[in-house]
mmCIF file with all atom_site columns, C-alpha atoms in Angstrom:
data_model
loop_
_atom_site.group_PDB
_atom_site.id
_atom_site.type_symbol
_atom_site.label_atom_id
_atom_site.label_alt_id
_atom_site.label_comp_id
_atom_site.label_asym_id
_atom_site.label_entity_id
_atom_site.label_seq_id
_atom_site.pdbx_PDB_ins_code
_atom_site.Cartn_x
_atom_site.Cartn_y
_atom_site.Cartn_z
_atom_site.occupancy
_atom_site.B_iso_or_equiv
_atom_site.pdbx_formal_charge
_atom_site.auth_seq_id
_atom_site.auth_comp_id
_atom_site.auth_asym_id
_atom_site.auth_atom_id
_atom_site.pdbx_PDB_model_num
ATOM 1   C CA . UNK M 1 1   ? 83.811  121.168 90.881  1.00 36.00 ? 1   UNK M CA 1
ATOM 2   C CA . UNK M 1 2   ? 86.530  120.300 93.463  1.00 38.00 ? 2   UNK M CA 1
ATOM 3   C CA . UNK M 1 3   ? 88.467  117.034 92.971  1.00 40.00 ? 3   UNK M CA 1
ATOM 4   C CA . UNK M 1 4   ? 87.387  114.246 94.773  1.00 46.00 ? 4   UNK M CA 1
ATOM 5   C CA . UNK M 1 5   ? 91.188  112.454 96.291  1.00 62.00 ? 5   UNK M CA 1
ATOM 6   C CA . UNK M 1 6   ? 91.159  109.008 95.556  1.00 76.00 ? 6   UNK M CA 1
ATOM 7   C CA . UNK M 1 7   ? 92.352  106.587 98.504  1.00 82.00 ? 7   UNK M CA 1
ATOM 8   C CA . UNK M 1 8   ? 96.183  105.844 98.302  1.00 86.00 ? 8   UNK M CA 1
ATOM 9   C CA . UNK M 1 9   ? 96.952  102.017 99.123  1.00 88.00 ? 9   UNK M CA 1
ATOM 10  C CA . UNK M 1 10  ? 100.936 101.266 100.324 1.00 87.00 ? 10  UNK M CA 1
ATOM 11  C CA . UNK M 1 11  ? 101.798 97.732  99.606  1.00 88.00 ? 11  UNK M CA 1
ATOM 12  C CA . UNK M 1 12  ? 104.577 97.274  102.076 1.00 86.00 ? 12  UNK M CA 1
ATOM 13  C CA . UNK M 1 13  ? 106.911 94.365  102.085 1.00 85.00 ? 13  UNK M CA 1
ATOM 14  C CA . UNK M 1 14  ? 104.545 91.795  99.962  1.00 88.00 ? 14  UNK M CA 1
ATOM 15  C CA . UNK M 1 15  ? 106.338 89.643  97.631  1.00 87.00 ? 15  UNK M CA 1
ATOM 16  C CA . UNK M 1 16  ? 105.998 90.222  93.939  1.00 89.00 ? 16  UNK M CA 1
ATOM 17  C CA . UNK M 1 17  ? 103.646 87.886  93.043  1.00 90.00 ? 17  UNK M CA 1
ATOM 18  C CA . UNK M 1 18  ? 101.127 88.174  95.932  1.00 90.00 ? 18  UNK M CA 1
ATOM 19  C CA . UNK M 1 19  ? 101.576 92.153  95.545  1.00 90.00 ? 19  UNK M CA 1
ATOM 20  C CA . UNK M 1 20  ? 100.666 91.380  91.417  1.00 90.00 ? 20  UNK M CA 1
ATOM 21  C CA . UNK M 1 21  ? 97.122  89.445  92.927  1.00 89.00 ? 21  UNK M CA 1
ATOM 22  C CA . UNK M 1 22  ? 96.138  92.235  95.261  1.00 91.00 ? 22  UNK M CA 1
ATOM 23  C CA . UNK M 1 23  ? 96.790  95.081  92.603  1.00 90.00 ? 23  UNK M CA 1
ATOM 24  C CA . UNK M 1 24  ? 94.624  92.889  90.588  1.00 87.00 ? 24  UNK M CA 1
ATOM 25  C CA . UNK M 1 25  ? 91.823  93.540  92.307  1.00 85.00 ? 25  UNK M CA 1
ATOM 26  C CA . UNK M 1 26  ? 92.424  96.746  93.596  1.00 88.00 ? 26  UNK M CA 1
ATOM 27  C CA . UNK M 1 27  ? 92.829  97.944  89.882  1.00 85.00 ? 27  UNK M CA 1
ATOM 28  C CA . UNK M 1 28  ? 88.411  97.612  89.853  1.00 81.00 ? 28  UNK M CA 1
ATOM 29  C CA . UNK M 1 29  ? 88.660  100.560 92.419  1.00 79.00 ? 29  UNK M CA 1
ATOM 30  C CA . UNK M 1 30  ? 88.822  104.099 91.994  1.00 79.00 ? 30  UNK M CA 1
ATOM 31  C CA . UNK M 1 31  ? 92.236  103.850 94.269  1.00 85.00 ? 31  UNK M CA 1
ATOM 32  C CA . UNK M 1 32  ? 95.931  104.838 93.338  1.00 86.00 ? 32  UNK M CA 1
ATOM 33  C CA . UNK M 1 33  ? 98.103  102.008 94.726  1.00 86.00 ? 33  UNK M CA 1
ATOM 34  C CA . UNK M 1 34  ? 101.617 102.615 95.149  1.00 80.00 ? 34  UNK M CA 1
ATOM 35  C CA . UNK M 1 35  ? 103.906 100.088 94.017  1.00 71.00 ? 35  UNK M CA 1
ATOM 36  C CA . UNK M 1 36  ? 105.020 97.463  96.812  1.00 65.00 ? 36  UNK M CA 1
ATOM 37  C CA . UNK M 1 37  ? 107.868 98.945  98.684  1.00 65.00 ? 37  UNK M CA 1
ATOM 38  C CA . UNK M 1 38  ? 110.578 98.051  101.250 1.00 61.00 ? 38  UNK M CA 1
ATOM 39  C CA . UNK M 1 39  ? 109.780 97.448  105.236 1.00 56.00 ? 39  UNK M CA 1
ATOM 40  C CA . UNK M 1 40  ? 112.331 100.313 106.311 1.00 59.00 ? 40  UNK M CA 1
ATOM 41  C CA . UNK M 1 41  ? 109.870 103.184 105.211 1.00 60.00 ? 41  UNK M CA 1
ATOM 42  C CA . UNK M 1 42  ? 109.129 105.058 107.877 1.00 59.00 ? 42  UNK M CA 1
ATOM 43  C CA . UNK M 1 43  ? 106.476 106.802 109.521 1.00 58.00 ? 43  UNK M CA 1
ATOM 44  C CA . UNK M 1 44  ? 107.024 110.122 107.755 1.00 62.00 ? 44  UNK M CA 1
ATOM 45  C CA . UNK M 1 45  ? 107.201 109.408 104.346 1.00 65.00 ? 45  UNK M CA 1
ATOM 46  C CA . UNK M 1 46  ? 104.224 107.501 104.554 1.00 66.00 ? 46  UNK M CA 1
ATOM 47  C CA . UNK M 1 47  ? 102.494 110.522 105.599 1.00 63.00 ? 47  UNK M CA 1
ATOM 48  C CA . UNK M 1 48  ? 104.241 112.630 103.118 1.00 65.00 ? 48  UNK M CA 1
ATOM 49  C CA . UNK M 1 49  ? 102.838 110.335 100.788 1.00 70.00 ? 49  UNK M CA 1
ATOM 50  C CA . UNK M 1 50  ? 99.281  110.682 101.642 1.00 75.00 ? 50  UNK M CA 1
ATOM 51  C CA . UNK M 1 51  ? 98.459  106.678 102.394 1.00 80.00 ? 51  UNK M CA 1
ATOM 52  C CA . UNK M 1 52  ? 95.298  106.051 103.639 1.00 84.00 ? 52  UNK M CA 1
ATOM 53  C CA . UNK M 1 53  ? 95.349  102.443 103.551 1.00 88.00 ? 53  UNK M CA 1
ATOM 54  C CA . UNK M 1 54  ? 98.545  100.095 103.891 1.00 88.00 ? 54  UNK M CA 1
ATOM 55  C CA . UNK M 1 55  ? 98.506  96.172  103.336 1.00 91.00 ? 55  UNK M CA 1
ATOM 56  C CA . UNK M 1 56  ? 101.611 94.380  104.620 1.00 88.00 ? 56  UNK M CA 1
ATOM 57  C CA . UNK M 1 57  ? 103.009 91.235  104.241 1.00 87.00 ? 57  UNK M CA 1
ATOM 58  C CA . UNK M 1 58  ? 102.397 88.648  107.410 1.00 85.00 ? 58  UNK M CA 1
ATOM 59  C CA . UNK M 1 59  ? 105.724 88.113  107.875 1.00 82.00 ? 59  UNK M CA 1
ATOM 60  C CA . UNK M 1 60  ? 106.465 89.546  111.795 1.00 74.00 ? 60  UNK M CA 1
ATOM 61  C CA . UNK M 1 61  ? 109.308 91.445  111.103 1.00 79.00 ? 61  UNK M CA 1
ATOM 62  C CA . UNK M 1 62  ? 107.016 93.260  108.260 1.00 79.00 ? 62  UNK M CA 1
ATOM 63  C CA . UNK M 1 63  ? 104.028 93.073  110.073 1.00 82.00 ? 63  UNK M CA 1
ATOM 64  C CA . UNK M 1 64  ? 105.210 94.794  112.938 1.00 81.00 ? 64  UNK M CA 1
ATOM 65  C CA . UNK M 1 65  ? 107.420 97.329  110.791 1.00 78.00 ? 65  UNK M CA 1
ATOM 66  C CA . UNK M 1 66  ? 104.184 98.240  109.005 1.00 79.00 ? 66  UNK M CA 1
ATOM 67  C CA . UNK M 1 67  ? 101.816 98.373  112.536 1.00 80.00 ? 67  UNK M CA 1
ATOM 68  C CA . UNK M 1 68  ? 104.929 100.758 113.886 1.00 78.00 ? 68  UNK M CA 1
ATOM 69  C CA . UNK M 1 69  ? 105.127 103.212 110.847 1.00 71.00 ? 69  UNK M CA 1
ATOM 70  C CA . UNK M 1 70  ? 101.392 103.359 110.618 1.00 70.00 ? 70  UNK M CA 1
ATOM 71  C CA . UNK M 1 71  ? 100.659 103.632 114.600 1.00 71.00 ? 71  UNK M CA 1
ATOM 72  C CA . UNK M 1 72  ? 101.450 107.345 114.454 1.00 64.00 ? 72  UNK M CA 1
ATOM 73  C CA . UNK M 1 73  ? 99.622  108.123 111.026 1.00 69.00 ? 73  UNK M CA 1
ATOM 74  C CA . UNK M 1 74  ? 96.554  105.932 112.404 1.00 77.00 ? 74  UNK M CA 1
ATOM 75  C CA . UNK M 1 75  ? 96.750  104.404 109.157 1.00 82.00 ? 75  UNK M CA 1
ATOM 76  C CA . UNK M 1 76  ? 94.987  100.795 108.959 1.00 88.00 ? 76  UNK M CA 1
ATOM 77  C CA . UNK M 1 77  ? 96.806  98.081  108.186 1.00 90.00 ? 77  UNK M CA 1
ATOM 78  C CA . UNK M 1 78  ? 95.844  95.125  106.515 1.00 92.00 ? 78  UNK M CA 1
ATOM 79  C CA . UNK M 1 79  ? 98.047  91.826  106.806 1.00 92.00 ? 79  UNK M CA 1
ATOM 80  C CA . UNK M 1 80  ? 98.021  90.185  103.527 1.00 92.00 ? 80  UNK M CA 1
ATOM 81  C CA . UNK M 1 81  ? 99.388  86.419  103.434 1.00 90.00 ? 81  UNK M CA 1
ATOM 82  C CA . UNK M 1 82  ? 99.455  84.078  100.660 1.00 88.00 ? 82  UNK M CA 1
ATOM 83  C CA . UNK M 1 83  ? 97.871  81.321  102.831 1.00 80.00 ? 83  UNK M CA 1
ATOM 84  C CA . UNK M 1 84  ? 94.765  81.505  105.136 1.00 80.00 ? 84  UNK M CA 1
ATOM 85  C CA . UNK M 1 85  ? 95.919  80.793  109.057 1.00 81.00 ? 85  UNK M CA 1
ATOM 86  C CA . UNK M 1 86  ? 94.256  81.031  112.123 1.00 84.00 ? 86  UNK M CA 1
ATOM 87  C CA . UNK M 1 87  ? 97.069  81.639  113.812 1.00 86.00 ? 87  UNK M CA 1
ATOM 88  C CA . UNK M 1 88  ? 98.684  84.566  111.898 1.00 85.00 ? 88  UNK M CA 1
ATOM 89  C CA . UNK M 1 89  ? 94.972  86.054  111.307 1.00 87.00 ? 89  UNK M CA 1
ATOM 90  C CA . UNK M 1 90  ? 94.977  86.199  115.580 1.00 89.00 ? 90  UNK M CA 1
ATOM 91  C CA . UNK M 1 91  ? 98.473  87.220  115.564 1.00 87.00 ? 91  UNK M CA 1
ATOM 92  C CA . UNK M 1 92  ? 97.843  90.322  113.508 1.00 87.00 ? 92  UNK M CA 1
ATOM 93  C CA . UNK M 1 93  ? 94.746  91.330  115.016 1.00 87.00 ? 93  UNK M CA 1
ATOM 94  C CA . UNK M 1 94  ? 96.394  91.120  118.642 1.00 88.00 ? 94  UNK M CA 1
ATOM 95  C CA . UNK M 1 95  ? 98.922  93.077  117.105 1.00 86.00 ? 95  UNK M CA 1
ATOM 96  C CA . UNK M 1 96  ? 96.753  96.143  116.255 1.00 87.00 ? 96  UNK M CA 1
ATOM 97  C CA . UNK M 1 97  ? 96.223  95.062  112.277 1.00 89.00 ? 97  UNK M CA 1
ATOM 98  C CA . UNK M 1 98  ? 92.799  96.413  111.024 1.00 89.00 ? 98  UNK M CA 1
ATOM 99  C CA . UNK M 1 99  ? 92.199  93.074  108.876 1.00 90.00 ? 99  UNK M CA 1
ATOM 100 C CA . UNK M 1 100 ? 93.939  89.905  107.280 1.00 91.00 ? 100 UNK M CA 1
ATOM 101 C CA . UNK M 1 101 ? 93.076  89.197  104.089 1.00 91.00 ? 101 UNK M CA 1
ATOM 102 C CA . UNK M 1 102 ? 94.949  85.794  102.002 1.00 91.00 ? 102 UNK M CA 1
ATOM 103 C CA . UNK M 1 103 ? 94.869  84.576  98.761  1.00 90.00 ? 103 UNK M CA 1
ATOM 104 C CA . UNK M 1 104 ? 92.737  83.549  96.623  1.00 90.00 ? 104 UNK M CA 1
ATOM 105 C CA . UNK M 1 105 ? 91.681  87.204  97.206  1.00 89.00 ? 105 UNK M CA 1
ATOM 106 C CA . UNK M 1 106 ? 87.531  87.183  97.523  1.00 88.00 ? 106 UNK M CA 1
ATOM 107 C CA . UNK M 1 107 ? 86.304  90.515  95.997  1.00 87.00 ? 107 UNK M CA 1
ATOM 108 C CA . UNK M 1 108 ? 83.529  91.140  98.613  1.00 90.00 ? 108 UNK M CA 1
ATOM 109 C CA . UNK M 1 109 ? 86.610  91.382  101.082 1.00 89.00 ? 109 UNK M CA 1
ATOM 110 C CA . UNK M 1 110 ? 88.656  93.592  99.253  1.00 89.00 ? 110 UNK M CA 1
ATOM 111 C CA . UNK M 1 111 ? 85.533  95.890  98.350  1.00 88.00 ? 111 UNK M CA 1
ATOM 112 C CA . UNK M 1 112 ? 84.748  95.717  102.240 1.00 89.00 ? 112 UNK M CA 1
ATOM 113 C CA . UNK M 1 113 ? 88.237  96.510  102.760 1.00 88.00 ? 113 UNK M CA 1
ATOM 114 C CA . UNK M 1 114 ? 88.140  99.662  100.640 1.00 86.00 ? 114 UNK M CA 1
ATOM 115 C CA . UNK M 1 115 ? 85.233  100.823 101.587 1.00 85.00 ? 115 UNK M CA 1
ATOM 116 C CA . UNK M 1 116 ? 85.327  101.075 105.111 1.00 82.00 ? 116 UNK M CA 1
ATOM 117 C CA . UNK M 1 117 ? 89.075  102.548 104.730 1.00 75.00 ? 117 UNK M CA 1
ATOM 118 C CA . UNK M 1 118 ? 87.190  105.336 102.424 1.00 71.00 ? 118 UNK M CA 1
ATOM 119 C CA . UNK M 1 119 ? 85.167  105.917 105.377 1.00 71.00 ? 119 UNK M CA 1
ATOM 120 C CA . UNK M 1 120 ? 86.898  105.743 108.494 1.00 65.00 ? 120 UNK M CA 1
ATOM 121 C CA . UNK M 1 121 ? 85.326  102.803 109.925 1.00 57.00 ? 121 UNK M CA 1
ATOM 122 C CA . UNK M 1 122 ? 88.580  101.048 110.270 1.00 55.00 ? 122 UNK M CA 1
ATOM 123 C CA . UNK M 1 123 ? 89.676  100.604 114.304 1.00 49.00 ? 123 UNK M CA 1
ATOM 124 C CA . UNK M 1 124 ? 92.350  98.597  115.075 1.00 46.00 ? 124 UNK M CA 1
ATOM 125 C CA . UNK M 1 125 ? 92.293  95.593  116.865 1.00 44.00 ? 125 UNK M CA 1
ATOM 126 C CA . UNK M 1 126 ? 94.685  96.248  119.553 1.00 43.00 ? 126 UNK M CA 1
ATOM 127 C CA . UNK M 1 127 ? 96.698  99.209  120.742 1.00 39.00 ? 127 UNK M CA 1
#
């Protein structure tokens, strides 16, 4: 029976204790999340590490790090943020994010999230 791949998750540039929420939840998934790295990972070793799925921190300098390294994979991003705006949930969007998601996480979200990265139905915003 081949092995079904489970979907890899990046957390890029989210501070500790937000990244600690998200893994939370994503922990009720049958996902492999990779621990929350630095913003200067580029492009290529996000491939090399198979990512499917990367949420960012909403930070601009992060945020558009993350959109840059994952423009060429055509990797979704999701911009995480540790309070709900309207502004930065435009922002992101205009600036080619798949989703924005804040804390308190809501689990229909995240399972939204998940699955439509699991099946390609992700499109970004903006080019």
């Amino acid at each position: 029976m081949p092995q079904i791949d489970r979907l890899q998750i990046l957390l890029y540039g989210l501070e500790p204790a937000l990244a600690a929420e998200l893994v939370e939840f994503l922990n009720n998934h049958d996902v492999m999340v990779m621990p929350d790295v630095d913003t200067g990972m580029c492009s290529d070793q996000i491939a090399r590490r198979g990512v499917k799925l990367v949420f960012c921190d909403s930070t601009s300098e992060c945020r558009a790090s993350a959109l840059a390294a994952s423009r060429l994979q055509r990797l979704p991003v999701v911009v995480t943020s540790r309070l709900p705006e309207v502004t930065d949930w435009l922002d992101a969007l205009e600036a080619g994010a798949a989703d924005y998601c804040a804390a308190p996480f809501d689990s229909r979200q995240i399972n939204w999230i998940i699955d439509s990265s699991m099946h390609g139905a992700y499109v970004t915003a903006a080019a």
